[in-house]
Coordinates of C-alpha atoms in Angstrom, one line a residue:
Chain W
X1 CA -72.0 5.0 16.0
X2 CA -75.1 7.0 17.4
X3 CA -78.4 6.9 15.6
X4 CA -80.6 9.6 16.3
X5 CA -84.0 8.3 17.0
X6 CA -86.5 10.9 18.5
X7 CA -86.7 10.0 22.0
X8 CA -89.7 9.9 24.0
X9 CA -89.7 12.4 26.9
X10 CA -90.2 9.9 29.5
X11 CA -87.1 8.0 28.2
X12 CA -85.1 11.3 28.8
X13 CA -86.4 11.8 32.1
X14 CA -85.6 8.4 33.1
X15 CA -82.1 8.5 32.1
X16 CA -80.9 12.1 32.7
X17 CA -77.2 11.1 33.7
X18 CA -76.6 9.1 30.3
X19 CA -77.7 12.1 28.4
X20 CA -75.2 14.4 30.3
X21 CA -72.6 11.8 29.9
X22 CA -73.1 11.7 26.2
X23 CA -72.9 15.5 25.9
X24 CA -69.9 15.3 27.8
X25 CA -68.4 12.9 25.7
X26 CA -69.1 14.7 22.3
X27 CA -67.7 18.1 24.1
X28 CA -64.6 16.3 25.2
X29 CA -63.9 14.7 21.7
X30 CA -64.5 18.4 20.4
X31 CA -62.1 19.8 22.7
X32 CA -59.5 16.9 21.8
X33 CA -60.0 17.6 18.3
X34 CA -59.3 21.2 18.7
X35 CA -56.3 20.7 20.6
X36 CA -55.0 18.3 18.1
X37 CA -55.4 20.2 15.1
X38 CA -54.3 23.6 16.4
X39 CA -50.5 22.7 16.3
X40 CA -50.6 21.6 12.2
X41 CA -53.3 24.4 11.9
X42 CA -50.8 26.9 13.4
X43 CA -48.0 25.6 11.2
X44 CA -49.9 25.8 8.0
X45 CA -50.9 29.1 8.8
X46 CA -47.6 30.3 9.5
X47 CA -45.5 28.8 6.5
X48 CA -48.3 28.8 3.9
X49 CA -51.3 30.9 4.4
X50 CA -49.8 33.9 5.9
X51 CA -46.9 34.1 3.3
X52 CA -49.6 33.8 0.5
X53 CA -51.7 36.2 2.2
X54 CA -48.5 38.7 2.0
X55 CA -48.0 38.1 -1.5
X56 CA -51.3 39.3 -2.3
X57 CA -50.5 42.6 -0.3
X58 CA -47.1 42.8 -2.0
X59 CA -48.7 42.5 -5.6
X60 CA -50.5 45.8 -4.8
X61 CA -47.6 47.7 -3.6
X62 CA -44.6 49.3 -5.4
X63 CA -41.7 47.3 -3.7
X64 CA -38.3 46.6 -4.9
X65 CA -35.9 44.5 -2.7
X66 CA -33.8 47.4 -1.5
X67 CA -36.4 49.4 0.0
X68 CA -37.8 46.4 1.7
X69 CA -36.5 47.2 5.0
X70 CA -38.4 50.2 5.0
X71 CA -41.5 49.4 3.7
X72 CA -44.6 48.2 6.0
X73 CA -47.2 45.9 5.5
X74 CA -49.5 48.5 4.0
X75 CA -49.6 51.6 2.4
X76 CA -48.6 52.8 -0.9
X77 CA -51.4 50.8 -2.8
X78 CA -51.0 50.6 -6.6
X79 CA -52.1 48.8 -9.6
X80 CA -49.0 49.5 -11.4
X81 CA -47.6 46.1 -11.1
X82 CA -50.8 44.7 -12.5
X83 CA -50.6 47.3 -15.3
X84 CA -47.1 46.5 -15.9
X85 CA -47.9 42.8 -16.1
X86 CA -50.8 42.9 -18.2
X87 CA -49.3 45.5 -20.4
X88 CA -46.1 43.7 -21.3
X89 CA -46.4 41.3 -24.4
X90 CA -44.0 38.9 -22.7
X91 CA -46.3 38.0 -19.8
X92 CA -49.1 36.9 -22.2
X93 CA -46.6 34.6 -24.3
X94 CA -45.3 33.0 -21.2
X95 CA -48.9 32.4 -20.0
X96 CA -49.6 30.6 -23.1
X97 CA -46.4 28.7 -22.9
X98 CA -47.3 27.7 -19.6
X99 CA -50.6 26.7 -20.6
X100 CA -49.4 24.4 -23.6
X101 CA -46.7 23.2 -21.5
X102 CA -49.4 22.2 -18.7
X103 CA -51.4 20.5 -20.9
X104 CA -48.8 18.7 -22.7
X105 CA -47.1 17.3 -19.7
X106 CA -50.4 16.2 -18.1
X107 CA -51.7 14.4 -21.0
X108 CA -48.2 12.9 -21.7
X109 CA -47.4 11.8 -18.3
X110 CA -51.1 10.2 -17.7
X111 CA -50.9 8.6 -21.0
X112 CA -47.5 7.0 -20.4
X113 CA -48.5 6.0 -17.0
X114 CA -51.6 4.2 -18.1
X115 CA -49.8 2.3 -21.0
X116 CA -47.1 1.2 -18.3
X117 CA -49.8 0.1 -15.9
X118 CA -51.6 -1.9 -18.4
X119 CA -48.6 -3.5 -19.7
X120 CA -47.4 -4.2 -16.2
X121 CA -50.6 -5.5 -15.0
X122 CA -50.0 -9.0 -15.2
X123 CA -47.4 -10.8 -13.3
X124 CA -44.1 -12.0 -15.2
X125 CA -40.7 -12.8 -13.9
X126 CA -38.9 -9.6 -12.9
X127 CA -42.0 -7.6 -12.9
X128 CA -41.2 -6.2 -9.3
X129 CA -38.0 -5.1 -10.0
X130 CA -38.9 -3.5 -13.2
X131 CA -41.7 -1.8 -11.2
X132 CA -39.4 -0.3 -8.8
X133 CA -37.0 0.8 -11.5
X134 CA -39.9 2.7 -13.4
X135 CA -40.3 4.9 -10.6
X136 CA -36.6 5.9 -10.6
X137 CA -37.4 9.1 -12.7
X138 CA -40.1 10.1 -10.2
X139 CA -37.4 9.7 -7.1
X140 CA -34.3 10.9 -8.5
X141 CA -33.2 14.6 -7.9
X142 CA -34.4 17.1 -10.7
X143 CA -31.1 18.8 -11.1
X144 CA -29.3 15.4 -11.8
X145 CA -31.9 14.1 -14.2
X146 CA -31.8 17.7 -16.0
X147 CA -28.1 17.4 -16.6
X148 CA -28.3 13.9 -17.6
X149 CA -30.9 14.8 -20.4
X150 CA -28.8 18.0 -21.2
X151 CA -25.9 15.9 -21.9
X152 CA -27.5 13.1 -23.6
X153 CA -29.5 15.9 -26.0
X154 CA -26.3 17.9 -26.6
X155 CA -25.7 18.6 -30.3
X156 CA -21.8 18.1 -30.0
X157 CA -21.5 15.0 -27.5
X158 CA -24.9 13.8 -27.0
X159 CA -25.4 10.4 -27.8
X160 CA -29.0 11.1 -29.0
X161 CA -27.8 13.1 -31.8
X162 CA -25.0 10.9 -32.4
X163 CA -26.9 8.0 -32.9
X164 CA -29.8 9.9 -34.6
X165 CA -27.0 10.5 -37.2
X166 CA -25.4 7.2 -37.3
X167 CA -28.8 5.2 -37.6
X168 CA -31.6 7.5 -38.6
X169 CA -29.6 9.5 -41.1
X170 CA -30.2 13.0 -39.4
X171 CA -28.4 15.4 -41.7
X172 CA -27.5 17.8 -38.8
X173 CA -27.7 17.6 -35.0
X174 CA -30.8 19.0 -33.5
X175 CA -30.0 21.5 -30.6
X176 CA -33.2 20.2 -28.8
X177 CA -32.8 22.5 -25.8
X178 CA -32.0 25.9 -27.5
X179 CA -33.6 25.7 -30.9
X180 CA -36.8 27.4 -30.8
X181 CA -38.8 26.1 -33.7
X182 CA -37.9 23.7 -36.8
X183 CA -39.8 23.6 -40.2
X184 CA -41.1 20.1 -41.0
X185 CA -42.1 19.5 -44.5
X186 CA -45.3 17.3 -45.0
X187 CA -47.0 17.3 -48.3
X188 CA -45.5 20.3 -49.4
X189 CA -46.8 22.3 -46.3
X190 CA -44.1 23.5 -44.1
X191 CA -45.2 23.3 -40.4
X192 CA -43.3 24.7 -37.5
X193 CA -42.4 22.6 -34.7
X194 CA -41.7 24.2 -31.0
X195 CA -38.5 21.9 -30.6
X196 CA -37.4 23.2 -27.1
X197 CA -41.0 23.4 -25.8
X198 CA -41.9 20.0 -27.1
X199 CA -38.4 18.7 -25.4
X200 CA -39.2 20.2 -21.9
X201 CA -42.8 18.5 -22.3
X202 CA -41.2 15.4 -22.9
X203 CA -38.8 15.6 -20.0
X204 CA -41.6 16.7 -17.8
X205 CA -43.9 13.6 -18.8
X206 CA -41.0 11.4 -18.4
X207 CA -40.2 12.3 -14.7
X208 CA -43.9 12.3 -13.6
X209 CA -45.3 9.2 -15.5
X210 CA -44.6 7.0 -12.7
X211 CA -46.7 9.0 -10.3
X212 CA -49.7 8.1 -12.9
X213 CA -48.3 4.5 -13.2
X214 CA -48.3 3.9 -9.4
X215 CA -51.8 5.1 -8.8
X216 CA -53.2 3.5 -11.9
X217 CA -51.6 0.1 -11.3
X218 CA -52.9 0.1 -7.7
X219 CA -56.3 0.7 -9.1
X220 CA -56.1 -1.9 -11.8
X221 CA -55.3 -4.6 -9.3
X222 CA -58.2 -3.8 -7.1
X223 CA -60.5 -4.2 -10.2
X224 CA -62.7 -7.5 -9.2
X225 CA -61.6 -10.2 -11.8
X226 CA -65.1 -11.6 -11.8
X227 CA -66.2 -9.0 -14.3
X228 CA -63.4 -9.3 -16.6
X229 CA -63.8 -12.9 -16.9
X230 CA -67.8 -12.4 -17.4
X231 CA -66.9 -10.4 -20.3
X232 CA -64.3 -12.4 -21.5
X233 CA -66.8 -15.4 -21.5
X234 CA -69.4 -13.4 -23.6
X235 CA -66.7 -12.8 -26.2
X236 CA -65.6 -9.7 -25.8
X237 CA -62.1 -8.8 -27.0
X238 CA -59.3 -7.3 -25.2
X239 CA -60.0 -3.7 -26.4
X240 CA -63.7 -4.0 -25.7
X241 CA -62.9 -5.0 -22.2
X242 CA -60.4 -2.2 -21.8
X243 CA -63.2 0.3 -23.1
X244 CA -66.1 -0.8 -21.3
X245 CA -64.7 -2.3 -18.1
X246 CA -61.5 -1.3 -17.2
X247 CA -61.7 2.4 -18.3
X248 CA -64.8 3.1 -16.2
X249 CA -63.4 1.6 -13.4
X250 CA -60.1 4.0 -13.9
X251 CA -62.0 7.1 -14.7
X252 CA -61.9 8.4 -11.2
X253 CA -58.3 8.1 -11.0
X254 CA -57.6 9.4 -14.1
X255 CA -59.7 12.7 -13.2
X256 CA -57.9 12.9 -9.8
X257 CA -54.6 12.6 -11.7
X258 CA -55.7 15.1 -14.3
X259 CA -56.2 17.6 -11.8
X260 CA -53.0 17.1 -9.3
X261 CA -50.7 16.9 -12.6
X262 CA -52.5 20.0 -14.0
X263 CA -52.0 21.8 -10.7
X264 CA -48.2 20.9 -10.4
X265 CA -46.9 21.3 -13.8
X266 CA -49.1 24.8 -14.1
X267 CA -46.7 26.1 -11.7
X268 CA -43.6 24.0 -12.3
X269 CA -40.3 26.0 -12.1
X270 CA -37.4 23.9 -11.7
X271 CA -37.6 21.6 -14.7
X272 CA -37.9 24.3 -17.2
X273 CA -35.5 26.6 -15.5
X274 CA -32.7 23.8 -15.4
X275 CA -33.0 22.7 -19.0
X276 CA -33.6 25.8 -21.0
X277 CA -33.4 28.5 -18.7
X278 CA -36.8 29.6 -20.0
X279 CA -34.9 30.4 -23.4
X280 CA -35.9 29.2 -26.7
X281 CA -39.9 29.6 -26.4
X282 CA -40.0 27.9 -23.0
X283 CA -40.7 30.8 -20.5
X284 CA -43.3 29.7 -18.6
X285 CA -44.8 32.1 -15.9
X286 CA -42.9 30.7 -13.0
X287 CA -39.4 31.3 -14.4
X288 CA -40.5 34.9 -15.2
X289 CA -41.4 35.3 -11.5
X290 CA -38.1 33.9 -10.4
X291 CA -36.4 36.4 -13.2
X292 CA -38.3 39.3 -11.8
X293 CA -37.6 38.6 -8.2
X294 CA -33.5 37.6 -8.5
X295 CA -32.7 39.2 -11.7
X296 CA -34.7 42.8 -11.4
X297 CA -35.3 42.7 -7.5
X298 CA -39.0 43.6 -8.5
X299 CA -40.9 42.1 -5.8
X300 CA -44.0 43.6 -6.4
X301 CA -44.1 42.8 -10.3
X302 CA -42.9 39.1 -9.4
X303 CA -45.9 39.0 -6.7
X304 CA -48.3 40.3 -9.1
X305 CA -47.3 37.7 -11.8
X306 CA -47.5 34.8 -9.1
X307 CA -50.8 36.1 -8.2
X308 CA -52.2 36.2 -11.8
X309 CA -50.9 32.6 -12.3
X310 CA -52.8 31.5 -9.3
X311 CA -56.0 33.0 -10.2
X312 CA -55.8 31.6 -13.8
X313 CA -55.4 28.4 -12.2
X314 CA -58.2 28.8 -9.7
X315 CA -60.5 29.7 -12.8
X316 CA -59.3 26.8 -14.9
X317 CA -60.1 24.5 -11.8
X318 CA -63.1 26.3 -11.3
X319 CA -64.5 25.3 -14.7
X320 CA -63.1 21.9 -14.4
X321 CA -64.9 21.0 -11.2
X322 CA -68.4 22.5 -12.4
X323 CA -68.3 19.8 -15.2
X324 CA -66.3 16.6 -13.8
X325 CA -66.9 17.7 -9.9
X326 CA -68.8 14.2 -9.0
X327 CA -65.8 12.1 -10.4
X328 CA -63.1 13.8 -8.7
X329 CA -65.2 14.1 -5.2
X330 CA -65.8 10.4 -5.5
X331 CA -62.1 9.8 -5.6
X332 CA -60.8 12.2 -2.9
X333 CA -63.3 11.1 -0.2
Chain G
X1 CA -59.1 -16.3 -36.1
X2 CA -61.4 -14.4 -34.2
X3 CA -61.1 -11.1 -33.7
X4 CA -60.6 -11.6 -29.8
X5 CA -57.9 -14.2 -30.8
X6 CA -56.2 -11.4 -33.3
X7 CA -56.4 -9.0 -30.5
X8 CA -54.8 -11.1 -28.1
X9 CA -51.8 -12.2 -30.0
X10 CA -51.0 -8.5 -31.4
X11 CA -51.5 -7.1 -27.7
X12 CA -49.5 -10.0 -26.5
X13 CA -46.5 -9.0 -28.5
X14 CA -47.2 -5.4 -28.0
X15 CA -47.2 -5.9 -24.3
X16 CA -43.4 -6.8 -24.3
X17 CA -42.4 -4.0 -26.8
X18 CA -43.7 -1.7 -24.3
X19 CA -42.2 -3.2 -21.6
X20 CA -38.8 -3.3 -23.2
X21 CA -39.5 0.7 -24.3
X22 CA -40.3 1.4 -20.6
X23 CA -37.2 -0.4 -19.3
X24 CA -35.0 1.6 -21.8
X25 CA -36.4 4.9 -21.2
X26 CA -36.2 4.5 -17.2
X27 CA -33.1 2.9 -16.9
X28 CA -30.9 4.3 -19.8
X29 CA -30.4 7.7 -18.3
X30 CA -29.1 6.2 -15.0
X31 CA -26.9 3.9 -17.0
X32 CA -25.6 6.6 -19.1
X33 CA -24.8 8.9 -16.1
X34 CA -23.0 6.4 -14.2
X35 CA -21.0 5.2 -17.3
X36 CA -20.2 8.9 -18.3
X37 CA -19.1 9.4 -14.7
X38 CA -16.2 6.9 -15.1
X39 CA -15.0 7.8 -18.4
X40 CA -12.6 10.4 -19.2
X41 CA -13.7 13.6 -20.8
X42 CA -11.7 13.2 -24.4
X43 CA -13.2 9.8 -24.4
X44 CA -16.6 11.2 -24.6
X45 CA -15.4 13.8 -27.0
X46 CA -13.8 11.3 -29.4
X47 CA -16.6 8.6 -29.3
X48 CA -19.9 10.1 -27.8
X49 CA -22.1 7.2 -29.3
X50 CA -20.3 4.5 -27.3
X51 CA -22.2 3.3 -24.4
X52 CA -19.6 1.1 -22.5
X53 CA -16.7 2.0 -20.8
X54 CA -13.5 0.1 -21.5
X55 CA -11.3 -1.3 -18.7
X56 CA -8.2 0.9 -19.9
X57 CA -9.9 4.2 -19.8
X58 CA -11.8 3.6 -16.6
X59 CA -11.3 6.4 -14.0
X60 CA -12.5 7.6 -10.6
X61 CA -10.8 10.9 -11.0
X62 CA -14.1 12.6 -11.6
X63 CA -15.4 11.3 -8.3
X64 CA -12.1 12.6 -6.7
X65 CA -12.7 16.2 -8.3
X66 CA -16.2 16.3 -6.7
X67 CA -15.6 14.9 -3.5
X68 CA -12.1 16.4 -2.0
X69 CA -12.8 19.7 -0.1
X70 CA -12.5 22.9 -1.9
X71 CA -9.1 23.4 -0.1
X72 CA -7.7 20.8 -1.8
X73 CA -8.8 21.9 -5.1
X74 CA -12.2 19.9 -5.5
X75 CA -15.6 20.8 -5.4
X76 CA -16.3 19.9 -1.8
X77 CA -19.3 17.9 -2.2
X78 CA -18.8 15.9 0.9
X79 CA -19.8 19.1 2.9
X80 CA -22.8 19.7 0.3
X81 CA -23.9 16.2 1.4
X82 CA -23.8 16.8 5.0
X83 CA -25.7 20.0 4.5
X84 CA -28.5 18.2 2.3
X85 CA -28.9 15.6 4.9
X86 CA -29.0 18.0 7.9
X87 CA -31.6 20.0 5.9
X88 CA -33.5 16.7 4.8
X89 CA -33.4 15.0 8.6
X90 CA -34.4 18.4 9.9
X91 CA -37.3 18.6 7.4
X92 CA -38.7 14.9 8.3
X93 CA -38.8 15.6 12.0
X94 CA -40.3 19.1 11.8
X95 CA -42.9 17.9 9.1
X96 CA -43.9 14.8 11.2
X97 CA -44.3 16.9 14.2
X98 CA -46.2 19.4 12.5
X99 CA -48.7 16.8 10.5
X100 CA -49.3 14.2 12.9
X101 CA -51.6 15.7 15.3
X102 CA -53.7 17.6 12.7
X103 CA -54.1 14.4 10.4
X104 CA -55.1 12.4 13.5
X105 CA -57.6 14.9 14.6
X106 CA -59.1 15.1 10.8
X107 CA -59.4 11.3 10.3
X108 CA -60.4 10.5 13.8
X109 CA -62.4 13.2 15.8
X110 CA -65.5 15.2 15.1
X111 CA -65.0 18.9 16.3
X112 CA -66.1 22.1 15.5
X113 CA -64.7 23.3 12.3
X114 CA -63.5 19.9 11.6
X115 CA -64.5 19.7 8.1
X116 CA -63.3 23.5 7.1
X117 CA -59.7 22.5 8.5
X118 CA -59.8 19.3 6.5
X119 CA -60.6 21.2 3.2
X120 CA -58.1 23.6 4.1
X121 CA -55.3 20.8 4.3
X122 CA -56.4 19.3 0.8
X123 CA -56.5 22.9 -0.5
X124 CA -52.8 23.1 0.5
X125 CA -52.3 21.2 -2.7
X126 CA -53.4 24.1 -4.6
X127 CA -51.0 26.8 -3.2
X128 CA -48.1 26.9 -5.8
X129 CA -44.4 27.3 -4.7
X130 CA -44.3 30.4 -6.8
X131 CA -46.8 32.3 -4.7
X132 CA -44.6 31.3 -1.4
X133 CA -41.5 32.2 -3.0
X134 CA -41.9 35.8 -3.1
X135 CA -42.9 36.5 0.5
X136 CA -40.7 34.0 2.1
X137 CA -37.9 35.6 -0.3
X138 CA -38.7 38.9 1.1
X139 CA -39.4 37.5 4.7
X140 CA -36.0 35.7 4.8
X141 CA -34.0 38.9 3.6
X142 CA -35.9 40.8 6.2
X143 CA -35.1 38.9 9.2
X144 CA -31.7 37.6 8.1
X145 CA -32.5 34.1 7.8
X146 CA -31.0 34.2 4.3
X147 CA -28.2 31.4 4.1
X148 CA -29.4 29.4 7.1
X149 CA -30.1 25.8 6.8
X150 CA -32.6 25.8 9.6
X151 CA -34.5 28.7 7.5
X152 CA -34.6 26.2 4.8
X153 CA -36.0 23.4 6.6
X154 CA -38.5 25.3 7.9
X155 CA -39.4 26.6 4.5
X156 CA -39.7 23.2 3.2
X157 CA -42.2 22.4 5.5
X158 CA -44.5 24.3 3.2
X159 CA -43.6 21.6 0.5
X160 CA -44.0 18.7 2.5
X161 CA -46.9 19.0 5.0
X162 CA -49.5 18.6 2.2
X163 CA -48.3 15.0 1.2
X164 CA -47.6 14.2 4.7
X165 CA -51.0 15.2 5.9
X166 CA -52.7 12.9 2.9
X167 CA -50.7 9.9 3.6
X168 CA -50.8 9.9 7.4
X169 CA -54.8 10.7 7.2
X170 CA -55.4 7.8 4.7
X171 CA -53.4 5.4 6.9
X172 CA -55.0 6.6 10.5
X173 CA -58.3 6.1 8.8
X174 CA -57.4 2.0 8.4
X175 CA -56.7 1.5 11.7
X176 CA -59.8 0.2 13.5
X177 CA -61.4 2.5 16.1
X178 CA -62.1 -0.5 18.4
X179 CA -58.7 -0.6 19.5
X180 CA -58.5 3.0 20.4
X181 CA -61.7 2.4 22.3
X182 CA -60.4 -0.5 24.3
X183 CA -57.5 1.5 25.2
X184 CA -59.7 4.2 26.4
X185 CA -61.6 1.6 28.6
X186 CA -58.2 0.5 30.3
X187 CA -58.1 4.3 31.4
X188 CA -55.6 5.8 28.7
X189 CA -55.7 9.3 28.0
X190 CA -56.2 10.5 24.2
X191 CA -52.4 11.6 24.1
X192 CA -51.6 8.1 25.6
X193 CA -53.6 6.3 23.3
X194 CA -52.0 8.3 20.3
X195 CA -48.4 7.6 21.7
X196 CA -48.9 4.3 22.8
X197 CA -51.4 2.7 20.5
X198 CA -52.0 4.7 17.5
X199 CA -48.4 5.8 16.5
X200 CA -46.8 2.3 16.9
X201 CA -49.1 0.7 14.6
X202 CA -48.8 3.5 12.1
X203 CA -45.2 2.9 12.2
X204 CA -45.1 1.7 8.4
X205 CA -46.8 4.9 7.4
X206 CA -44.8 7.1 9.5
X207 CA -41.8 5.5 7.8
X208 CA -43.1 5.9 4.5
X209 CA -44.2 9.4 5.0
X210 CA -40.8 10.3 6.5
X211 CA -38.9 8.9 3.5
X212 CA -41.0 10.6 1.1
X213 CA -40.5 13.8 2.9
X214 CA -36.7 13.2 2.8
X215 CA -36.7 12.6 -0.7
X216 CA -38.8 15.8 -1.3
X217 CA -36.4 18.1 0.4
X218 CA -33.1 16.3 -0.9
X219 CA -34.3 17.0 -4.4
X220 CA -35.7 20.2 -3.8
X221 CA -33.9 23.1 -5.8
X222 CA -36.0 26.5 -6.4
X223 CA -35.8 27.5 -2.3
X224 CA -32.2 26.3 -1.9
X225 CA -31.5 28.6 -4.8
X226 CA -33.3 31.5 -3.6
X227 CA -32.1 31.3 0.0
X228 CA -28.6 29.8 -0.2
X229 CA -27.1 30.9 -3.6
X230 CA -25.0 33.6 -1.7
X231 CA -23.1 31.4 0.5
X232 CA -21.1 28.3 -0.9
X233 CA -20.7 27.2 2.7
X234 CA -24.2 26.1 3.1
X235 CA -25.2 24.7 -0.5
X236 CA -27.1 21.5 -0.9
X237 CA -25.9 19.0 -3.3
X238 CA -28.7 20.0 -5.8
X239 CA -27.7 23.9 -5.7
X240 CA -24.1 22.8 -5.6
X241 CA -24.4 20.6 -8.7
X242 CA -26.4 23.5 -10.6
X243 CA -23.7 25.9 -9.6
X244 CA -20.9 24.0 -10.6
X245 CA -22.6 23.5 -14.0
X246 CA -23.1 27.2 -14.2
X247 CA -19.7 28.3 -13.3
X248 CA -16.2 28.0 -15.0
X249 CA -16.0 25.4 -17.3
X250 CA -16.4 22.1 -15.8
X251 CA -16.0 18.7 -17.8
X252 CA -19.2 17.1 -18.2
X253 CA -17.9 13.9 -16.8
X254 CA -17.6 15.6 -13.5
X255 CA -20.8 17.1 -13.6
X256 CA -22.0 13.4 -14.3
X257 CA -20.0 12.1 -11.2
X258 CA -21.9 14.9 -9.2
X259 CA -25.2 13.7 -10.7
X260 CA -24.3 10.4 -9.5
X261 CA -23.5 11.4 -6.0
X262 CA -26.6 13.6 -5.6
X263 CA -28.7 10.6 -6.9
X264 CA -27.4 7.8 -4.9
X265 CA -28.7 8.2 -1.6
X266 CA -31.9 8.8 -2.7
X267 CA -32.1 5.8 -4.9
X268 CA -30.6 3.7 -2.3
X269 CA -33.2 4.9 0.1
X270 CA -36.2 4.1 -2.4
X271 CA -34.9 0.7 -3.2
X272 CA -34.5 -0.2 0.7
X273 CA -38.4 0.9 1.2
X274 CA -39.8 0.8 -2.3
X275 CA -42.9 -1.5 -1.1
X276 CA -43.6 0.8 1.7
X277 CA -43.3 3.9 -0.1
X278 CA -45.7 2.8 -2.7
X279 CA -48.2 1.8 -0.6
X280 CA -48.0 4.6 1.6
X281 CA -48.5 6.9 -1.5
X282 CA -51.3 4.8 -2.7
X283 CA -53.1 4.1 0.5
X284 CA -56.8 4.9 -0.2
X285 CA -56.4 5.6 -3.7
X286 CA -57.2 2.0 -4.8
X287 CA -60.6 1.5 -3.4
X288 CA -63.5 1.2 -5.7

């Protein structure tokens, strides 16, 4: 730690060696820093930044996988891919689906994580065991979890439909993963419910609530007990204590989780692909990108859609940071 | 009864209801998977609502079907397990090698452009896998690395390096600087300080980060699907299971056995190192 005070000239003249020594120390630290950061920097450049830069180039070219050997990096610029993307109605639908899916899973996983963190806040017998078990959906492989849910929700041999019919009196089994909408009659109004979309949202919320739970529990346990005790002495009810003491303390973590979960689910591919294959009104943009790439071998259109998805995400995050920047920054520092 | 007492009582009951609910939704799917994997398929079809397995029908035939090699008529999951292990361990080593120097530099040293690089590392979270999938798919098709486990491990670095830098950086920041200064006074070079002082001190964090990387790459599905789908020899367990489900009609109970085989290594590792892992992930997240 060096404090910068304006030094008198005489001082400087009297101790010239010290001054050069300090300068070389800083220079050496600078060199060491650059030396240590460059391997990581080069790897990041090679496996993340350059491929993404290439996606941008590909999005502006008419490229199919068959002619990939002959296409160069540049040339044949065109906006066709974007025209194709924006003009096809399927894209706009999938963008809306992506947005609904993202908002739903972000809210769902954080809400469930918060409830879980509050419930497991105080110690009880078996808490650490339960805490460990509650992280299972998060650490278990997505392929296995998707299959378990598929079997559980199956209309033919799934336990959910079986028990629904037996104990809840369902008239007919519900095809959770292949039914686009169901009409719900409430007060003479029939409201369409997007069944499959809600199911994939529930799955994703289930799989990622442990992530929110982990961070919120860690933060809750760092809240000094003094403030809460003081509020209790003053007669604040549990709900008031939560609203006025805990929630403000949790806000930065909640904001950070919100951003992280939003980014992650906005680009999510495997959960939706494994559960529904993008059918029954669950086609998110990431699944569409995959389909263009592997079914149509249309590299250019796939790149263009991925790029549009990334730009939409950036715009949304830009808007968010304009309004909530302070809170998130506080947390990430 | 005052409002505070009333709330206390209601929330006291509600807390146990919530705890029970959470225990059920997190544990039941795993129990269900395990239970179905040792039941014959006709038993499931006859009585789908039953959640226990009777001793008379208990079978491990499903596991045999999944684990025996393809030559002997099984699904050859042992080879897939080996593939997954190779890719995951390779990814752990490669990612740690790539992430350690950078996260040390960013958390410890002042250098020209340090803040910008630090921001770039943070921004890695923003780069979505879908954006990477297209060019990597093309590159790999072009240079013929498609169907190579080494190639897949290299691709996985892109998935694991952001989290690794985050976890390591947070941990390095908690090691007192004075220890390094003492070592420097004793004549240690910067490299010696890192290898002899910092890395031994950071062992818990290295283990936690390594484990997390292992889990990410063991569980990964999209890139395995993009790069390996053509060649069953190099499938990972995740990919093998998905292909098994999508192919010819395979009994669901066999699929569940495959799911157990896929899940078990990760869950065992997780229980062995749960505390370390959770602390590694949340270091720096719980400060006020």
